[in-house]
PDB file of C-alpha atoms in Angstrom:
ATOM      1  CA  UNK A   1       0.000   0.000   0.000  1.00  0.00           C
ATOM      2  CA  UNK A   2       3.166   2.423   0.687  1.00  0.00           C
ATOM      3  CA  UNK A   3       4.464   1.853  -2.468  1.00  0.00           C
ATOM      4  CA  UNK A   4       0.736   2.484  -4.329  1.00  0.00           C
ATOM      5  CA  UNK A   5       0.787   5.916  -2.411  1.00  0.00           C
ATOM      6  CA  UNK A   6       4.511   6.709  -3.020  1.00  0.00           C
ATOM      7  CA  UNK A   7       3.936   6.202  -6.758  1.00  0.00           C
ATOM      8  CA  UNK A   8       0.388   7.315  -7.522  1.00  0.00           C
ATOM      9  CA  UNK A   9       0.133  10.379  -5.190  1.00  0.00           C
ATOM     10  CA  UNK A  10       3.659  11.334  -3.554  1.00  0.00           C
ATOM     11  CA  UNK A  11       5.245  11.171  -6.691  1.00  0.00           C
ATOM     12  CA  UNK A  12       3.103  13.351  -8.868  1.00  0.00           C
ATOM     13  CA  UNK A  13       3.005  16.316  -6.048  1.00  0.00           C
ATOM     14  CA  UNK A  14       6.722  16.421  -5.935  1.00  0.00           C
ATOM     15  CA  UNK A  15       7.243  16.597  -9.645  1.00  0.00           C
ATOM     16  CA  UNK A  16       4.473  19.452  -9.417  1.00  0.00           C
ATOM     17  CA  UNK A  17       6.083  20.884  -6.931  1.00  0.00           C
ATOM     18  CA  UNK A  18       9.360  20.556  -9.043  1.00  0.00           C
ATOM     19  CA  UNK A  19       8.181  22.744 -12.109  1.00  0.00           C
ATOM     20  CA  UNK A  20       5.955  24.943 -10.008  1.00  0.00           C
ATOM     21  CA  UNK A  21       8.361  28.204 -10.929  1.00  0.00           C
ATOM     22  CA  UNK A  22       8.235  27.230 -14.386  1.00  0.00           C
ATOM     23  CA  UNK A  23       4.232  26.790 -14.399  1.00  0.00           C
ATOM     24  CA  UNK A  24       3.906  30.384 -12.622  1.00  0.00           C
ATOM     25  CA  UNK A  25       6.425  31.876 -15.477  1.00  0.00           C
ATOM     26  CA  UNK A  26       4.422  30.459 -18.539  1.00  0.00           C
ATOM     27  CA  UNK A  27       1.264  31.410 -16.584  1.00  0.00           C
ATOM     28  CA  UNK A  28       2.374  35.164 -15.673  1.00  0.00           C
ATOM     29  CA  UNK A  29       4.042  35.542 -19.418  1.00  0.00           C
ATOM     30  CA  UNK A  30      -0.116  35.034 -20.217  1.00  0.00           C
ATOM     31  CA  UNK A  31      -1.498  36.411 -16.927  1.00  0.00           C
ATOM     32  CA  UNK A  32      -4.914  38.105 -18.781  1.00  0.00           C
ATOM     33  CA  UNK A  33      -5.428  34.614 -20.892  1.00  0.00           C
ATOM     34  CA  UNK A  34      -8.150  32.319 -18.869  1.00  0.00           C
ATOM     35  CA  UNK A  35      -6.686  28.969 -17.303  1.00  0.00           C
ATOM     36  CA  UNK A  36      -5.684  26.382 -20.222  1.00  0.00           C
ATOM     37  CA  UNK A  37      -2.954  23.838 -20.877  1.00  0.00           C
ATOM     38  CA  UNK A  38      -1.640  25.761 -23.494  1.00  0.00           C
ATOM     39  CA  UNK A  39      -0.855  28.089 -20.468  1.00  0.00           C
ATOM     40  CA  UNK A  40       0.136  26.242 -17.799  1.00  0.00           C
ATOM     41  CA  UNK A  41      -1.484  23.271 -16.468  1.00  0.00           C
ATOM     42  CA  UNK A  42      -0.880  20.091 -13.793  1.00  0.00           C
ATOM     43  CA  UNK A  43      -2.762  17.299 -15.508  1.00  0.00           C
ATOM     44  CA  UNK A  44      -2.766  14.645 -12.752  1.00  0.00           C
ATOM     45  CA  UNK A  45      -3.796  10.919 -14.591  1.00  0.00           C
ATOM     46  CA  UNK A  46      -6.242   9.079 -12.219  1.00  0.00           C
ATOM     47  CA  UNK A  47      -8.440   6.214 -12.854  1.00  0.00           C
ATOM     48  CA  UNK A  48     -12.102   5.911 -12.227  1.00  0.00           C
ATOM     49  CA  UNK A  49     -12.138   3.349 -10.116  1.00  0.00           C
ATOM     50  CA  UNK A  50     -10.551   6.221  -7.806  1.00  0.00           C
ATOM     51  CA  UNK A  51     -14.260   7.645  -7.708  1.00  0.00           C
ATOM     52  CA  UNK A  52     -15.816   6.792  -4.514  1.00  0.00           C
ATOM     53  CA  UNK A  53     -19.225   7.633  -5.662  1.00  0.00           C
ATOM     54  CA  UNK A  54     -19.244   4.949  -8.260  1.00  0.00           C
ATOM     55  CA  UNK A  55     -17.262   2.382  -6.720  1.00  0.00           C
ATOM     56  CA  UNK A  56     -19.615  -0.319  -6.679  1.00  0.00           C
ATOM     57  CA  UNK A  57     -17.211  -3.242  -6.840  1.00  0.00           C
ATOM     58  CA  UNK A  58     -14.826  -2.740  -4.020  1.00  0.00           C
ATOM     59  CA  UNK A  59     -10.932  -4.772  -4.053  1.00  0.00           C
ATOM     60  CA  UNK A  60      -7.961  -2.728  -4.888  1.00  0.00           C
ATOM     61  CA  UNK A  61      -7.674  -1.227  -1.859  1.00  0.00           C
ATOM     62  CA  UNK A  62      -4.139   0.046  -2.081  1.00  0.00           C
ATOM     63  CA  UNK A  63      -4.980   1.345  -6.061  1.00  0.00           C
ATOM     64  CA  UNK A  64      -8.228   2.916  -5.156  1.00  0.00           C
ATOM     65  CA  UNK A  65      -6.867   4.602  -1.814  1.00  0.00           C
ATOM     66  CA  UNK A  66      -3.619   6.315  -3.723  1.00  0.00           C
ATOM     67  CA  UNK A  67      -5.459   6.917  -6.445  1.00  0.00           C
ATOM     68  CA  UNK A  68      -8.267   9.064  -4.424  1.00  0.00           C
ATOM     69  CA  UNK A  69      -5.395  10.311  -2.707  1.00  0.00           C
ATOM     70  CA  UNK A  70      -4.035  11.965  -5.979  1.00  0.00           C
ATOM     71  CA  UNK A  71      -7.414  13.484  -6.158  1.00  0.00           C
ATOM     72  CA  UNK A  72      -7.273  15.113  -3.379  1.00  0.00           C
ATOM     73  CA  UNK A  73      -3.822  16.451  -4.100  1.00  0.00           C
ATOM     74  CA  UNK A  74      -5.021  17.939  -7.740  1.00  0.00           C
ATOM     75  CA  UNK A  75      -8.543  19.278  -5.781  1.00  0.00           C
ATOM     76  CA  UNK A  76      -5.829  20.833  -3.293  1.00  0.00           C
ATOM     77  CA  UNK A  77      -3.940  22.665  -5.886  1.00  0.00           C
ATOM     78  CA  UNK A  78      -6.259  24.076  -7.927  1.00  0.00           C
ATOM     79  CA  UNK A  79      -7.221  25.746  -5.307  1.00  0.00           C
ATOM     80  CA  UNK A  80      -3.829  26.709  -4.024  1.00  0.00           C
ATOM     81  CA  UNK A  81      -2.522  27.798  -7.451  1.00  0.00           C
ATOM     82  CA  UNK A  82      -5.873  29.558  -8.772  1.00  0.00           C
ATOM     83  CA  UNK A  83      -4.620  32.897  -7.724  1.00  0.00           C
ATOM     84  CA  UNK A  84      -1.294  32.028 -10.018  1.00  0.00           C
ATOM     85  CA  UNK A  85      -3.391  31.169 -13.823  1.00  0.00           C
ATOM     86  CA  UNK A  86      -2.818  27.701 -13.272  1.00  0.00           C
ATOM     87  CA  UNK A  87      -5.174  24.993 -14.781  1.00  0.00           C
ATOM     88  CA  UNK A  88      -5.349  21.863 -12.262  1.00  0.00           C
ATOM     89  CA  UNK A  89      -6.885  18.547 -13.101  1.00  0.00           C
ATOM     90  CA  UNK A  90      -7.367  14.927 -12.645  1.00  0.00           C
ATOM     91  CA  UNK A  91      -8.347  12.497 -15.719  1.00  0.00           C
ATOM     92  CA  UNK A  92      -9.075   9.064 -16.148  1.00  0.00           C
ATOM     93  CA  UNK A  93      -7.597   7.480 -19.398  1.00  0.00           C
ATOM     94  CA  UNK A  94     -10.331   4.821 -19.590  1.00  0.00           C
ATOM     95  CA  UNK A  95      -9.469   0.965 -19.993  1.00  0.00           C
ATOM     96  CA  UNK A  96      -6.617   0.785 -22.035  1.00  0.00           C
ATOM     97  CA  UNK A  97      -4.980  -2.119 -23.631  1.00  0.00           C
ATOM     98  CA  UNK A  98      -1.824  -1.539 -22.058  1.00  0.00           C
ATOM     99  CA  UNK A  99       0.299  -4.530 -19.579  1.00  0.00           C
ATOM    100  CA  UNK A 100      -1.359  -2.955 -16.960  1.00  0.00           C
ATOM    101  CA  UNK A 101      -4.966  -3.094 -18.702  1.00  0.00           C
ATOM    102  CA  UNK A 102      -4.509  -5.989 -20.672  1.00  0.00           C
ATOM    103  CA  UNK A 103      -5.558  -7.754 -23.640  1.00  0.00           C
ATOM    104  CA  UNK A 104      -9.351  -6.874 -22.498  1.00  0.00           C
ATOM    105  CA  UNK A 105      -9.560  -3.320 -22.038  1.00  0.00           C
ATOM    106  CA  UNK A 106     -11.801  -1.438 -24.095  1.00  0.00           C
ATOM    107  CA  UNK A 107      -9.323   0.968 -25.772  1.00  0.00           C
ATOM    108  CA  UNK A 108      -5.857   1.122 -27.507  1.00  0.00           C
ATOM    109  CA  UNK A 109      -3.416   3.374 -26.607  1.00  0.00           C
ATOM    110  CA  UNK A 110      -4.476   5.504 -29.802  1.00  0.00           C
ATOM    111  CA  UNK A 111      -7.655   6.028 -28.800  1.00  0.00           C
ATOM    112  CA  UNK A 112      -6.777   6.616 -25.084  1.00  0.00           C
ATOM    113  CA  UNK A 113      -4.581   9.284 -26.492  1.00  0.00           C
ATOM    114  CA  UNK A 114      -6.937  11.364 -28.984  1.00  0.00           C
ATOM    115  CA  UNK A 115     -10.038  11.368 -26.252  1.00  0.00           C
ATOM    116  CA  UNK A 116      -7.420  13.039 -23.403  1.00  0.00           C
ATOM    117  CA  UNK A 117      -6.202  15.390 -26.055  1.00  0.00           C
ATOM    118  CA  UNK A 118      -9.775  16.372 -26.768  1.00  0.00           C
ATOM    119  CA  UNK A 119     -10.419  16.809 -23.334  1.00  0.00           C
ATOM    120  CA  UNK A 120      -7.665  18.771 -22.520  1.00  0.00           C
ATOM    121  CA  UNK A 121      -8.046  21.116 -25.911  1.00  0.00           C
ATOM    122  CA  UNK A 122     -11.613  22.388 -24.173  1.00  0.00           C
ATOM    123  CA  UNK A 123     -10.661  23.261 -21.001  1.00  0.00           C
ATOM    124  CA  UNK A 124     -10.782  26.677 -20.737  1.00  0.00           C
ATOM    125  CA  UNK A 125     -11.495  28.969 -17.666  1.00  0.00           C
ATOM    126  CA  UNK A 126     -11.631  28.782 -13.771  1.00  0.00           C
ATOM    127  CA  UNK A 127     -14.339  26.866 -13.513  1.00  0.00           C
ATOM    128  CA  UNK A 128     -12.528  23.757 -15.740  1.00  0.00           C
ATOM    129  CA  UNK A 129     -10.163  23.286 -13.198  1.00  0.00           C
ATOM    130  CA  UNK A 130     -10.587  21.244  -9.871  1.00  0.00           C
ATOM    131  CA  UNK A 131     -12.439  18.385 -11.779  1.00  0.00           C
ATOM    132  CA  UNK A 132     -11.987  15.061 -12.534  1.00  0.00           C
ATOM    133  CA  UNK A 133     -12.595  14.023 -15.625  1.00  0.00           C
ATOM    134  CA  UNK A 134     -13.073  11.371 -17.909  1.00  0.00           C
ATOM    135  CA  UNK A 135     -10.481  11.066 -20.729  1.00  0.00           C
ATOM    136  CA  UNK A 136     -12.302   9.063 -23.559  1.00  0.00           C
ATOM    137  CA  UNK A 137     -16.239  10.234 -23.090  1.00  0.00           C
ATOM    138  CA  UNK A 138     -15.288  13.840 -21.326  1.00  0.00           C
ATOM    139  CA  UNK A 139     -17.887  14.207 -19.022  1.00  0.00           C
ATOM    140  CA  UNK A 140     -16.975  14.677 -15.410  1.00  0.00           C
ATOM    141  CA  UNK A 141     -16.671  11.976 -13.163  1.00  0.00           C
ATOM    142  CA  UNK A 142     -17.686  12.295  -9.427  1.00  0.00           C
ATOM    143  CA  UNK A 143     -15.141  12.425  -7.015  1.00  0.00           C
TER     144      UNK A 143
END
């Protein structure tokens, strides 16, 4: 379970916390532009099994924990870096046919791809970040 949390949650606020004075430079070099990626942007990559609204299958306590966990950490900095222009998100990938996946998921890697990019092309504004969303279909996804 440490090693879920150092991984999916410790690991992806330090490396935030890494490039945070390059985020707030690209962000202040656009400071009247609304919050985007193509400004600056912490795109955290969750999973929807992270959700605890929809978790209706239980298991994976140790994936499902960290994951939530990053969440949290993306809710807590788009909050903490609103004031600075910068876009803060969570997004699940969807089922991909990856080793991790496997040979059943629903999606290729391809496909993953295309639906995050068109996710992350609309976001646009304030109000787009602090949400987790969901990479192939785009609609939000409960925390």
């Amino acid at each position: 379970m440490l090693k879920c949390y150092e991984v999916n949650a410790i690991g992806p606020l330090m490396v935030a916390q890494t490039f945070l004075p390059l985020l707030r430079q690209a962000a202040g070099q656009q400071s009247s532009e609304p919050m985007s990626c193509g400004k600056a942007a912490i795109i955290n990559i969750s999973t929807g099994v992270a959700s605890i609204t929809e978790n209706s299958s239980g298991r994976m306590y140790p994936y499902r924990a960290s994951k939530a966990a990053l969440n949290m950490i993306t809710s807590n900095l788009s909050l903490d870096l609103k004031s600075d222009g910068i876009l803060c998100t969570a997004i699940h990938p969807g089922w991909v046919k990856t080793e991790m996946g496997g040979p059943n998921a629903l999606i290729s890697t391809e496909e993953c791809l295309k639906g995050i990019m068109f996710v992350l092309e609309k976001l646009q504004g304030d109000e787009e970040s602090g949400k987790f969303y969901h990479g192939v279909k785009g609609h939000v996804i409960p925390w």
